[in-house]
Amino acid sequence: TQNGFCESIGSHPSRTIMLQEMESLFQNISPDAPFIIIKDAVIHDNILNKKSISGRNKTLSFLKRMYGLDDSIPLYRVFRYLFKQYEKEHPILLLLYALARDKSLRIAADYVLSLDCGAQANKDDLIHILSQYLEGSFTEKTLKSMAENLLSSWTQSGHLVGKVKKIRTKSTSGPASLTFALYLGTLIGLGGIMLVKSPFMSVLDLNETERDELLHSASVMGFISYKSAGGMIEITMKNPVYSLGEV
């Protein structure tokens, strides 16, 4: 997979984006730790607090499949830097990274993001959408489990709220998640005005005024160079983020 993008189904047949596990992971190990250190911490030190060796191995396998956990992946290097530095943006940063890694999450994105705030997400609707896109790939039982896990992931990210009834709400983003969304856009070949209209940017739930404010903040923080005049937008990724993502 180039840069870290994947076309496969990630953990969602059995798991969610696993926000709690990823937070525990980076609270207990250095963000630049190689996978062998991560594996030792999860299996032997049980930093994720799983009850059995089997549970530890399964969790690590799902995290590895979903997020790579590999320093050679440019996208992972950028993600782990931002995730470590900007705790308040953890939910949206993790969702953005998972979107690049999990096809089922991208399929669900169109449905969840199309809901008006206050509208209820319908599991059966999502199952129907998944079955259309993934025709014949999964059993009805697995599609149901996948839909439930996907809705849980979008709840962890702040796009939905509620335990049983999942209601669409406005997610919370910031300069770091905006920068990461822009970076993801550059990796799929977008630039200029198209960069701020990418599918990744839509995840941030920003109106135009909020978007421009975050673009300014990210520019002041040194993440990007941002110029806007006459409807034209010029954005350049800057250090330290872009350099982290170089191959």
PDB file of C-alpha atoms in Angstrom:
ATOM      1  CA  THR A   1       0.000   0.000   0.000  1.00  0.00           C
ATOM      2  CA  GLN A   2       1.434   3.346  -1.049  1.00  0.00           C
ATOM      3  CA  ASN A   3       2.077   5.787   1.813  1.00  0.00           C
ATOM      4  CA  GLY A   4      -0.154   3.717   4.110  1.00  0.00           C
ATOM      5  CA  PHE A   5      -3.525   3.752   2.323  1.00  0.00           C
ATOM      6  CA  CYS A   6      -5.370   0.397   2.195  1.00  0.00           C
ATOM      7  CA  GLU A   7      -8.221  -0.967   0.099  1.00  0.00           C
ATOM      8  CA  SER A   8      -8.921  -3.854   2.469  1.00  0.00           C
ATOM      9  CA  ILE A   9     -11.533  -4.174   5.204  1.00  0.00           C
ATOM     10  CA  GLY A  10      -9.864  -3.370   8.514  1.00  0.00           C
ATOM     11  CA  SER A  11     -11.044  -4.385  11.971  1.00  0.00           C
ATOM     12  CA  HIS A  12     -14.731  -3.563  11.643  1.00  0.00           C
ATOM     13  CA  PRO A  13     -16.142  -7.075  11.157  1.00  0.00           C
ATOM     14  CA  SER A  14     -15.039  -7.690  14.758  1.00  0.00           C
ATOM     15  CA  ARG A  15     -13.844  -4.413  16.290  1.00  0.00           C
ATOM     16  CA  THR A  16     -14.198  -0.628  16.155  1.00  0.00           C
ATOM     17  CA  ILE A  17     -11.497   2.014  15.570  1.00  0.00           C
ATOM     18  CA  MET A  18     -10.381   1.126  19.132  1.00  0.00           C
ATOM     19  CA  LEU A  19      -9.798   4.652  20.392  1.00  0.00           C
ATOM     20  CA  GLN A  20      -9.261   3.538  23.996  1.00  0.00           C
ATOM     21  CA  GLU A  21      -6.642   0.968  23.002  1.00  0.00           C
ATOM     22  CA  MET A  22      -4.732   3.412  20.814  1.00  0.00           C
ATOM     23  CA  GLU A  23      -4.733   6.028  23.570  1.00  0.00           C
ATOM     24  CA  SER A  24      -3.432   3.452  26.065  1.00  0.00           C
ATOM     25  CA  LEU A  25      -0.787   2.356  23.582  1.00  0.00           C
ATOM     26  CA  PHE A  26       0.729   5.806  23.138  1.00  0.00           C
ATOM     27  CA  GLN A  27       0.397   6.652  26.828  1.00  0.00           C
ATOM     28  CA  ASN A  28       2.612   3.703  27.690  1.00  0.00           C
ATOM     29  CA  ILE A  29       5.201   3.624  24.902  1.00  0.00           C
ATOM     30  CA  SER A  30       7.217   6.137  22.944  1.00  0.00           C
ATOM     31  CA  PRO A  31       5.376   7.111  19.737  1.00  0.00           C
ATOM     32  CA  ASP A  32       8.457   6.236  17.673  1.00  0.00           C
ATOM     33  CA  ALA A  33       8.779   2.767  19.202  1.00  0.00           C
ATOM     34  CA  PRO A  34       9.304  -0.006  16.625  1.00  0.00           C
ATOM     35  CA  PHE A  35       6.690  -2.738  16.339  1.00  0.00           C
ATOM     36  CA  ILE A  36       8.786  -5.247  18.292  1.00  0.00           C
ATOM     37  CA  ILE A  37       8.626  -2.923  21.316  1.00  0.00           C
ATOM     38  CA  ILE A  38       4.887  -2.380  20.840  1.00  0.00           C
ATOM     39  CA  LYS A  39       4.337  -6.143  20.642  1.00  0.00           C
ATOM     40  CA  ASP A  40       6.329  -6.772  23.815  1.00  0.00           C
ATOM     41  CA  ALA A  41       4.432  -4.046  25.678  1.00  0.00           C
ATOM     42  CA  VAL A  42       1.022  -5.385  24.618  1.00  0.00           C
ATOM     43  CA  ILE A  43       1.720  -9.133  25.019  1.00  0.00           C
ATOM     44  CA  HIS A  44       4.146  -9.301  27.948  1.00  0.00           C
ATOM     45  CA  ASP A  45       3.503  -6.060  29.864  1.00  0.00           C
ATOM     46  CA  ASN A  46      -0.252  -6.116  29.125  1.00  0.00           C
ATOM     47  CA  ILE A  47      -0.425  -2.325  28.777  1.00  0.00           C
ATOM     48  CA  LEU A  48      -3.903  -2.652  27.220  1.00  0.00           C
ATOM     49  CA  ASN A  49      -5.170  -4.516  30.293  1.00  0.00           C
ATOM     50  CA  LYS A  50      -6.565  -7.581  28.549  1.00  0.00           C
ATOM     51  CA  LYS A  51      -7.579 -10.585  30.665  1.00  0.00           C
ATOM     52  CA  SER A  52      -5.862 -13.316  28.641  1.00  0.00           C
ATOM     53  CA  ILE A  53      -2.885 -13.909  26.376  1.00  0.00           C
ATOM     54  CA  SER A  54      -5.373 -14.753  23.634  1.00  0.00           C
ATOM     55  CA  GLY A  55      -7.113 -11.405  24.122  1.00  0.00           C
ATOM     56  CA  ARG A  56      -3.797  -9.559  23.987  1.00  0.00           C
ATOM     57  CA  ASN A  57      -2.793 -11.330  20.776  1.00  0.00           C
ATOM     58  CA  LYS A  58      -6.160 -10.702  19.108  1.00  0.00           C
ATOM     59  CA  THR A  59      -6.138  -7.019  20.050  1.00  0.00           C
ATOM     60  CA  LEU A  60      -2.596  -6.553  18.786  1.00  0.00           C
ATOM     61  CA  SER A  61      -3.499  -8.323  15.538  1.00  0.00           C
ATOM     62  CA  PHE A  62      -6.475  -6.007  14.971  1.00  0.00           C
ATOM     63  CA  LEU A  63      -4.426  -2.898  15.810  1.00  0.00           C
ATOM     64  CA  LYS A  64      -1.665  -4.014  13.463  1.00  0.00           C
ATOM     65  CA  ARG A  65      -4.125  -4.694  10.641  1.00  0.00           C
ATOM     66  CA  MET A  66      -5.907  -1.383  11.133  1.00  0.00           C
ATOM     67  CA  TYR A  67      -3.013   0.978  11.793  1.00  0.00           C
ATOM     68  CA  GLY A  68       0.152  -0.721  10.563  1.00  0.00           C
ATOM     69  CA  LEU A  69       2.127   0.323  13.664  1.00  0.00           C
ATOM     70  CA  ASP A  70       5.161   0.442  11.396  1.00  0.00           C
ATOM     71  CA  ASP A  71       7.666   3.277  11.218  1.00  0.00           C
ATOM     72  CA  SER A  72       8.211   2.629   7.507  1.00  0.00           C
ATOM     73  CA  ILE A  73       4.639   3.815   6.742  1.00  0.00           C
ATOM     74  CA  PRO A  74       4.729   7.591   6.023  1.00  0.00           C
ATOM     75  CA  LEU A  75       1.110   8.070   7.057  1.00  0.00           C
ATOM     76  CA  TYR A  76       1.757   6.342  10.389  1.00  0.00           C
ATOM     77  CA  ARG A  77       4.687   8.623  11.164  1.00  0.00           C
ATOM     78  CA  VAL A  78       2.564  11.732  10.626  1.00  0.00           C
ATOM     79  CA  PHE A  79      -0.379  10.286  12.546  1.00  0.00           C
ATOM     80  CA  ARG A  80       1.620   9.225  15.601  1.00  0.00           C
ATOM     81  CA  TYR A  81       3.321  12.640  15.831  1.00  0.00           C
ATOM     82  CA  LEU A  82       0.002  14.518  15.785  1.00  0.00           C
ATOM     83  CA  PHE A  83      -1.730  11.968  18.029  1.00  0.00           C
ATOM     84  CA  LYS A  84       0.990  12.274  20.653  1.00  0.00           C
ATOM     85  CA  GLN A  85       1.035  16.070  20.576  1.00  0.00           C
ATOM     86  CA  TYR A  86      -2.686  16.931  20.411  1.00  0.00           C
ATOM     87  CA  GLU A  87      -4.696  14.938  22.926  1.00  0.00           C
ATOM     88  CA  LYS A  88      -7.954  16.878  22.495  1.00  0.00           C
ATOM     89  CA  GLU A  89      -8.040  15.889  18.824  1.00  0.00           C
ATOM     90  CA  HIS A  90      -7.466  12.150  19.377  1.00  0.00           C
ATOM     91  CA  PRO A  91     -10.949  10.990  18.251  1.00  0.00           C
ATOM     92  CA  ILE A  92     -10.930  12.834  14.918  1.00  0.00           C
ATOM     93  CA  LEU A  93      -7.244  12.118  14.211  1.00  0.00           C
ATOM     94  CA  LEU A  94      -7.785   8.401  14.741  1.00  0.00           C
ATOM     95  CA  LEU A  95     -10.885   8.380  12.545  1.00  0.00           C
ATOM     96  CA  LEU A  96      -9.009  10.162   9.740  1.00  0.00           C
ATOM     97  CA  TYR A  97      -6.179   7.636   9.873  1.00  0.00           C
ATOM     98  CA  ALA A  98      -8.617   4.725  10.009  1.00  0.00           C
ATOM     99  CA  LEU A  99     -10.429   6.109   6.948  1.00  0.00           C
ATOM    100  CA  ALA A 100      -7.216   5.778   4.974  1.00  0.00           C
ATOM    101  CA  ARG A 101      -6.805   2.195   6.163  1.00  0.00           C
ATOM    102  CA  ASP A 102     -10.315   0.699   6.130  1.00  0.00           C
ATOM    103  CA  LYS A 103     -12.610   0.475   3.106  1.00  0.00           C
ATOM    104  CA  SER A 104     -15.717  -0.239   5.202  1.00  0.00           C
ATOM    105  CA  LEU A 105     -15.222   2.970   7.185  1.00  0.00           C
ATOM    106  CA  ARG A 106     -15.019   4.950   3.927  1.00  0.00           C
ATOM    107  CA  ILE A 107     -18.247   3.326   2.739  1.00  0.00           C
ATOM    108  CA  ALA A 108     -19.957   4.270   5.994  1.00  0.00           C
ATOM    109  CA  ALA A 109     -18.619   7.842   5.819  1.00  0.00           C
ATOM    110  CA  ASP A 110     -20.955   8.885   2.997  1.00  0.00           C
ATOM    111  CA  TYR A 111     -23.957   7.667   4.993  1.00  0.00           C
ATOM    112  CA  VAL A 112     -23.010   9.119   8.395  1.00  0.00           C
ATOM    113  CA  LEU A 113     -21.837  12.482   7.045  1.00  0.00           C
ATOM    114  CA  SER A 114     -25.027  12.878   4.982  1.00  0.00           C
ATOM    115  CA  LEU A 115     -27.171  12.860   8.148  1.00  0.00           C
ATOM    116  CA  ASP A 116     -28.374  16.199   9.478  1.00  0.00           C
ATOM    117  CA  CYS A 117     -27.507  17.013  13.077  1.00  0.00           C
ATOM    118  CA  GLY A 118     -30.220  15.522  15.271  1.00  0.00           C
ATOM    119  CA  ALA A 119     -31.079  12.769  12.776  1.00  0.00           C
ATOM    120  CA  GLN A 120     -30.858   9.137  13.878  1.00  0.00           C
ATOM    121  CA  ALA A 121     -28.448   6.740  12.185  1.00  0.00           C
ATOM    122  CA  ASN A 122     -30.246   3.589  11.084  1.00  0.00           C
ATOM    123  CA  LYS A 123     -28.303   0.345  11.332  1.00  0.00           C
ATOM    124  CA  ASP A 124     -30.452  -1.389   8.707  1.00  0.00           C
ATOM    125  CA  ASP A 125     -29.768   1.421   6.235  1.00  0.00           C
ATOM    126  CA  LEU A 126     -26.031   1.000   6.776  1.00  0.00           C
ATOM    127  CA  ILE A 127     -26.266  -2.786   6.405  1.00  0.00           C
ATOM    128  CA  HIS A 128     -28.016  -2.275   3.063  1.00  0.00           C
ATOM    129  CA  ILE A 129     -25.302   0.140   1.877  1.00  0.00           C
ATOM    130  CA  LEU A 130     -22.521  -2.236   2.964  1.00  0.00           C
ATOM    131  CA  SER A 131     -24.174  -5.177   1.213  1.00  0.00           C
ATOM    132  CA  GLN A 132     -24.337  -3.186  -2.034  1.00  0.00           C
ATOM    133  CA  TYR A 133     -20.660  -2.190  -1.938  1.00  0.00           C
ATOM    134  CA  LEU A 134     -19.372  -5.510  -0.590  1.00  0.00           C
ATOM    135  CA  GLU A 135     -21.700  -7.773  -2.543  1.00  0.00           C
ATOM    136  CA  GLY A 136     -21.115 -11.434  -1.680  1.00  0.00           C
ATOM    137  CA  SER A 137     -18.003 -10.759   0.403  1.00  0.00           C
ATOM    138  CA  PHE A 138     -19.570 -11.192   3.841  1.00  0.00           C
ATOM    139  CA  THR A 139     -22.431 -13.092   5.442  1.00  0.00           C
ATOM    140  CA  GLU A 140     -25.526 -11.292   6.694  1.00  0.00           C
ATOM    141  CA  LYS A 141     -24.365 -11.893  10.272  1.00  0.00           C
ATOM    142  CA  THR A 142     -20.965 -10.336   9.598  1.00  0.00           C
ATOM    143  CA  LEU A 143     -22.511  -7.335   7.831  1.00  0.00           C
ATOM    144  CA  LYS A 144     -24.718  -6.742  10.878  1.00  0.00           C
ATOM    145  CA  SER A 145     -21.708  -6.906  13.195  1.00  0.00           C
ATOM    146  CA  MET A 146     -19.754  -4.620  10.861  1.00  0.00           C
ATOM    147  CA  ALA A 147     -22.550  -2.042  10.791  1.00  0.00           C
ATOM    148  CA  GLU A 148     -22.804  -2.040  14.600  1.00  0.00           C
ATOM    149  CA  ASN A 149     -19.041  -1.610  14.951  1.00  0.00           C
ATOM    150  CA  LEU A 150     -18.947   1.131  12.335  1.00  0.00           C
ATOM    151  CA  LEU A 151     -21.649   3.110  14.120  1.00  0.00           C
ATOM    152  CA  SER A 152     -19.706   2.642  17.347  1.00  0.00           C
ATOM    153  CA  SER A 153     -16.568   3.974  15.632  1.00  0.00           C
ATOM    154  CA  TRP A 154     -18.412   7.059  14.420  1.00  0.00           C
ATOM    155  CA  THR A 155     -19.643   7.500  18.001  1.00  0.00           C
ATOM    156  CA  GLN A 156     -16.080   7.312  19.326  1.00  0.00           C
ATOM    157  CA  SER A 157     -15.045   9.948  16.782  1.00  0.00           C
ATOM    158  CA  GLY A 158     -17.763  12.343  17.958  1.00  0.00           C
ATOM    159  CA  HIS A 159     -19.990  12.233  14.871  1.00  0.00           C
ATOM    160  CA  LEU A 160     -22.734  10.278  16.627  1.00  0.00           C
ATOM    161  CA  VAL A 161     -23.955  10.267  20.222  1.00  0.00           C
ATOM    162  CA  GLY A 162     -25.959   7.695  22.180  1.00  0.00           C
ATOM    163  CA  LYS A 163     -25.617   4.068  23.267  1.00  0.00           C
ATOM    164  CA  VAL A 164     -28.667   2.539  21.620  1.00  0.00           C
ATOM    165  CA  LYS A 165     -30.039   5.301  19.419  1.00  0.00           C
ATOM    166  CA  LYS A 166     -27.176   6.868  17.484  1.00  0.00           C
ATOM    167  CA  ILE A 167     -27.894  10.545  16.825  1.00  0.00           C
ATOM    168  CA  ARG A 168     -25.836  12.670  14.427  1.00  0.00           C
ATOM    169  CA  THR A 169     -23.940  15.459  16.143  1.00  0.00           C
ATOM    170  CA  LYS A 170     -21.182  17.884  15.191  1.00  0.00           C
ATOM    171  CA  SER A 171     -17.688  16.499  15.707  1.00  0.00           C
ATOM    172  CA  THR A 172     -14.847  18.459  17.287  1.00  0.00           C
ATOM    173  CA  SER A 173     -11.725  19.177  15.257  1.00  0.00           C
ATOM    174  CA  GLY A 174      -8.749  21.528  15.458  1.00  0.00           C
ATOM    175  CA  PRO A 175      -5.569  22.640  13.667  1.00  0.00           C
ATOM    176  CA  ALA A 176      -3.877  19.232  13.963  1.00  0.00           C
ATOM    177  CA  SER A 177      -6.796  17.251  12.512  1.00  0.00           C
ATOM    178  CA  LEU A 178      -7.241  19.873   9.784  1.00  0.00           C
ATOM    179  CA  THR A 179      -3.551  19.504   8.910  1.00  0.00           C
ATOM    180  CA  PHE A 180      -3.841  15.723   8.837  1.00  0.00           C
ATOM    181  CA  ALA A 181      -6.939  15.922   6.616  1.00  0.00           C
ATOM    182  CA  LEU A 182      -5.054  18.218   4.222  1.00  0.00           C
ATOM    183  CA  TYR A 183      -2.075  15.864   4.213  1.00  0.00           C
ATOM    184  CA  LEU A 184      -4.333  12.916   3.365  1.00  0.00           C
ATOM    185  CA  GLY A 185      -5.761  14.978   0.521  1.00  0.00           C
ATOM    186  CA  THR A 186      -2.313  15.667  -0.920  1.00  0.00           C
ATOM    187  CA  LEU A 187      -1.580  11.931  -0.898  1.00  0.00           C
ATOM    188  CA  ILE A 188      -4.559  11.257  -3.186  1.00  0.00           C
ATOM    189  CA  GLY A 189      -3.349  13.971  -5.559  1.00  0.00           C
ATOM    190  CA  LEU A 190      -5.492  16.943  -4.579  1.00  0.00           C
ATOM    191  CA  GLY A 191      -4.355  20.565  -4.405  1.00  0.00           C
ATOM    192  CA  GLY A 192      -5.654  24.112  -4.108  1.00  0.00           C
ATOM    193  CA  ILE A 193      -9.395  24.546  -3.649  1.00  0.00           C
ATOM    194  CA  MET A 194      -9.961  20.801  -4.150  1.00  0.00           C
ATOM    195  CA  LEU A 195      -7.773  20.124  -1.131  1.00  0.00           C
ATOM    196  CA  VAL A 196     -10.207  21.885   1.199  1.00  0.00           C
ATOM    197  CA  LYS A 197     -13.137  20.058  -0.417  1.00  0.00           C
ATOM    198  CA  SER A 198     -11.681  16.565  -0.042  1.00  0.00           C
ATOM    199  CA  PRO A 199     -13.609  13.687   1.578  1.00  0.00           C
ATOM    200  CA  PHE A 200     -11.204  13.896   4.511  1.00  0.00           C
ATOM    201  CA  MET A 201     -11.998  17.560   5.109  1.00  0.00           C
ATOM    202  CA  SER A 202     -15.724  16.805   5.164  1.00  0.00           C
ATOM    203  CA  VAL A 203     -15.124  14.597   8.214  1.00  0.00           C
ATOM    204  CA  LEU A 204     -14.205  17.708  10.229  1.00  0.00           C
ATOM    205  CA  ASP A 205     -17.794  19.046  10.126  1.00  0.00           C
ATOM    206  CA  LEU A 206     -16.642  22.625   9.476  1.00  0.00           C
ATOM    207  CA  ASN A 207     -18.521  25.452   7.863  1.00  0.00           C
ATOM    208  CA  GLU A 208     -16.495  27.799   5.647  1.00  0.00           C
ATOM    209  CA  THR A 209     -15.807  30.315   8.431  1.00  0.00           C
ATOM    210  CA  GLU A 210     -14.642  27.595  10.848  1.00  0.00           C
ATOM    211  CA  ARG A 211     -12.503  26.053   8.126  1.00  0.00           C
ATOM    212  CA  ASP A 212     -10.779  29.353   7.350  1.00  0.00           C
ATOM    213  CA  GLU A 213     -10.138  29.957  11.055  1.00  0.00           C
ATOM    214  CA  LEU A 214      -8.469  26.548  11.397  1.00  0.00           C
ATOM    215  CA  LEU A 215      -6.460  27.109   8.218  1.00  0.00           C
ATOM    216  CA  HIS A 216      -5.170  30.334   9.767  1.00  0.00           C
ATOM    217  CA  SER A 217      -4.397  28.577  13.067  1.00  0.00           C
ATOM    218  CA  ALA A 218      -2.539  25.755  11.305  1.00  0.00           C
ATOM    219  CA  SER A 219      -0.568  28.376   9.368  1.00  0.00           C
ATOM    220  CA  VAL A 220       0.365  30.274  12.554  1.00  0.00           C
ATOM    221  CA  MET A 221       1.442  26.974  14.161  1.00  0.00           C
ATOM    222  CA  GLY A 222       3.760  26.331  11.227  1.00  0.00           C
ATOM    223  CA  PHE A 223       1.977  23.238   9.899  1.00  0.00           C
ATOM    224  CA  ILE A 224       1.023  24.769   6.568  1.00  0.00           C
ATOM    225  CA  SER A 225       1.577  27.813   4.376  1.00  0.00           C
ATOM    226  CA  TYR A 226      -1.839  29.202   3.500  1.00  0.00           C
ATOM    227  CA  LYS A 227      -2.757  31.938   1.021  1.00  0.00           C
ATOM    228  CA  SER A 228      -6.231  32.898  -0.159  1.00  0.00           C
ATOM    229  CA  ALA A 229      -7.154  35.560  -2.705  1.00  0.00           C
ATOM    230  CA  GLY A 230      -9.996  35.968  -5.195  1.00  0.00           C
ATOM    231  CA  GLY A 231     -11.413  32.520  -4.558  1.00  0.00           C
ATOM    232  CA  MET A 232      -8.027  30.896  -5.146  1.00  0.00           C
ATOM    233  CA  ILE A 233      -6.438  28.917  -2.339  1.00  0.00           C
ATOM    234  CA  GLU A 234      -2.794  27.901  -2.105  1.00  0.00           C
ATOM    235  CA  ILE A 235      -1.746  25.445   0.606  1.00  0.00           C
ATOM    236  CA  THR A 236       1.716  24.003   1.156  1.00  0.00           C
ATOM    237  CA  MET A 237       2.464  21.386   3.818  1.00  0.00           C
ATOM    238  CA  LYS A 238       5.367  22.417   6.031  1.00  0.00           C
ATOM    239  CA  ASN A 239       7.688  20.880   8.602  1.00  0.00           C
ATOM    240  CA  PRO A 240       7.426  19.053  10.893  1.00  0.00           C
ATOM    241  CA  VAL A 241       4.417  17.289   9.433  1.00  0.00           C
ATOM    242  CA  TYR A 242       5.304  16.954   5.776  1.00  0.00           C
ATOM    243  CA  SER A 243       8.885  15.862   6.413  1.00  0.00           C
ATOM    244  CA  LEU A 244       7.590  13.078   8.660  1.00  0.00           C
ATOM    245  CA  GLY A 245       5.597  11.756   5.727  1.00  0.00           C
ATOM    246  CA  GLU A 246       8.403  11.712   3.185  1.00  0.00           C
ATOM    247  CA  VAL A 247       9.333   8.287   1.853  1.00  0.00           C
TER     248      VAL A 247
END
